[in-house]
C-alpha cells in the first residue's frame, strides 16, 4: 500500500486567468500538458515536483510558488480547493 502526502490550499491563491488555464489543461491528453492537472470540480490537484524547461515557462508564477511551498512541506501534491484556508506568503486574488 502506498500513502501520499498533499497540501491543501485555497483557490484564492490562483488568479481567474490561471483557473481557466488549469481547467483547460485538465481536459488535455497528459502528454500535451506542461503540468499534470486533475480537476476536482472545486479546484485542482497538481504535483509539486520541480517543473522542467520548457514546461516551466508555461506555468503561472503563482502556481510555481504554491508548488514550491508544497515541496518545502514535504508534500508530493497540492490540492487547490475553494473551501480551504489561505496561506500567508502566497499571492491572493479576488474571486
mmCIF file of C-alpha atoms in Angstrom:
data_model
loop_
_atom_site.group_PDB
_atom_site.id
_atom_site.type_symbol
_atom_site.label_atom_id
_atom_site.label_comp_id
_atom_site.label_asym_id
_atom_site.label_seq_id
_atom_site.Cartn_x
_atom_site.Cartn_y
_atom_site.Cartn_z
ATOM 1 C CA UNK A 1 0.000 0.000 0.000
ATOM 2 C CA UNK A 2 1.291 3.437 -0.903
ATOM 3 C CA UNK A 3 0.233 6.507 1.052
ATOM 4 C CA UNK A 4 0.934 10.013 -0.237
ATOM 5 C CA UNK A 5 1.019 13.448 1.275
ATOM 6 C CA UNK A 6 -0.612 16.576 -0.145
ATOM 7 C CA UNK A 7 -1.013 20.199 0.886
ATOM 8 C CA UNK A 8 -4.460 21.812 0.644
ATOM 9 C CA UNK A 9 -4.510 25.476 -0.403
ATOM 10 C CA UNK A 10 -7.340 27.865 -1.150
ATOM 11 C CA UNK A 11 -8.146 28.642 -4.759
ATOM 12 C CA UNK A 12 -7.746 32.298 -3.716
ATOM 13 C CA UNK A 13 -4.045 31.697 -4.442
ATOM 14 C CA UNK A 14 -4.881 31.231 -8.153
ATOM 15 C CA UNK A 15 -5.972 34.064 -10.452
ATOM 16 C CA UNK A 16 -9.085 33.679 -12.608
ATOM 17 C CA UNK A 17 -6.860 33.599 -15.701
ATOM 18 C CA UNK A 18 -4.812 30.774 -14.200
ATOM 19 C CA UNK A 19 -8.000 28.964 -13.140
ATOM 20 C CA UNK A 20 -9.125 28.939 -16.771
ATOM 21 C CA UNK A 21 -5.699 27.668 -17.806
ATOM 22 C CA UNK A 22 -5.763 24.832 -15.241
ATOM 23 C CA UNK A 23 -9.295 23.860 -16.321
ATOM 24 C CA UNK A 24 -8.098 23.687 -19.916
ATOM 25 C CA UNK A 25 -5.020 21.631 -19.081
ATOM 26 C CA UNK A 26 -7.139 19.158 -17.122
ATOM 27 C CA UNK A 27 -9.003 18.247 -20.317
ATOM 28 C CA UNK A 28 -5.903 17.664 -22.457
ATOM 29 C CA UNK A 29 -4.115 14.394 -23.056
ATOM 30 C CA UNK A 30 -1.411 14.013 -20.388
ATOM 31 C CA UNK A 31 1.416 14.267 -22.924
ATOM 32 C CA UNK A 32 0.043 17.631 -24.106
ATOM 33 C CA UNK A 33 0.107 19.335 -20.703
ATOM 34 C CA UNK A 34 3.002 21.329 -19.245
ATOM 35 C CA UNK A 35 1.699 20.295 -15.810
ATOM 36 C CA UNK A 36 -0.361 17.313 -14.680
ATOM 37 C CA UNK A 37 -3.721 18.705 -13.560
ATOM 38 C CA UNK A 38 -6.815 16.909 -12.302
ATOM 39 C CA UNK A 39 -9.984 18.914 -11.877
ATOM 40 C CA UNK A 40 -11.928 18.267 -8.667
ATOM 41 C CA UNK A 41 -14.966 20.420 -9.539
ATOM 42 C CA UNK A 42 -13.962 22.619 -6.549
ATOM 43 C CA UNK A 43 -10.350 23.149 -7.593
ATOM 44 C CA UNK A 44 -7.369 21.188 -8.921
ATOM 45 C CA UNK A 45 -4.940 18.507 -7.860
ATOM 46 C CA UNK A 46 -1.370 19.028 -9.133
ATOM 47 C CA UNK A 47 2.105 17.628 -8.398
ATOM 48 C CA UNK A 48 4.693 19.670 -6.517
ATOM 49 C CA UNK A 49 7.745 18.296 -8.337
ATOM 50 C CA UNK A 50 10.060 20.841 -9.948
ATOM 51 C CA UNK A 51 8.894 21.638 -13.482
ATOM 52 C CA UNK A 52 11.469 21.340 -16.253
ATOM 53 C CA UNK A 53 12.022 23.695 -19.173
ATOM 54 C CA UNK A 54 10.228 24.460 -21.452
ATOM 55 C CA UNK A 55 7.155 23.440 -19.403
ATOM 56 C CA UNK A 56 8.181 25.703 -16.525
ATOM 57 C CA UNK A 57 7.834 28.782 -18.744
ATOM 58 C CA UNK A 58 4.141 27.949 -19.330
ATOM 59 C CA UNK A 59 3.237 27.561 -15.656
ATOM 60 C CA UNK A 60 1.991 30.758 -13.979
ATOM 61 C CA UNK A 61 4.164 32.231 -11.230
ATOM 62 C CA UNK A 62 1.515 31.790 -8.513
ATOM 63 C CA UNK A 63 1.304 28.060 -9.277
ATOM 64 C CA UNK A 64 5.102 27.702 -9.225
ATOM 65 C CA UNK A 65 5.173 29.484 -5.841
ATOM 66 C CA UNK A 66 2.491 27.171 -4.426
ATOM 67 C CA UNK A 67 4.328 24.114 -5.777
ATOM 68 C CA UNK A 68 7.476 25.320 -4.020
ATOM 69 C CA UNK A 69 5.582 25.690 -0.711
ATOM 70 C CA UNK A 70 4.257 22.162 -1.141
ATOM 71 C CA UNK A 71 7.761 20.785 -1.685
ATOM 72 C CA UNK A 72 9.026 22.697 1.358
ATOM 73 C CA UNK A 73 6.308 21.000 3.421
ATOM 74 C CA UNK A 74 7.360 17.571 2.150
ATOM 75 C CA UNK A 75 4.261 17.109 0.004
ATOM 76 C CA UNK A 76 4.109 15.378 -3.368
ATOM 77 C CA UNK A 77 0.888 17.089 -4.443
ATOM 78 C CA UNK A 78 -1.195 20.238 -3.987
ATOM 79 C CA UNK A 79 -4.943 20.354 -3.767
ATOM 80 C CA UNK A 80 -6.313 23.783 -4.599
ATOM 81 C CA UNK A 81 -9.788 23.795 -3.036
ATOM 82 C CA UNK A 82 -12.347 26.607 -2.892
ATOM 83 C CA UNK A 83 -13.129 25.857 0.783
ATOM 84 C CA UNK A 84 -9.522 25.609 2.002
ATOM 85 C CA UNK A 85 -7.754 28.217 4.098
ATOM 86 C CA UNK A 86 -5.396 30.910 2.853
ATOM 87 C CA UNK A 87 -1.650 30.738 3.414
ATOM 88 C CA UNK A 88 0.498 33.750 4.251
ATOM 89 C CA UNK A 89 3.318 34.396 1.817
ATOM 90 C CA UNK A 90 1.435 33.312 -1.316
ATOM 91 C CA UNK A 91 -0.285 35.762 -3.658
ATOM 92 C CA UNK A 92 -4.052 36.184 -3.231
ATOM 93 C CA UNK A 93 -6.510 37.034 -5.992
ATOM 94 C CA UNK A 94 -10.105 38.290 -5.853
ATOM 95 C CA UNK A 95 -12.746 35.838 -6.994
#
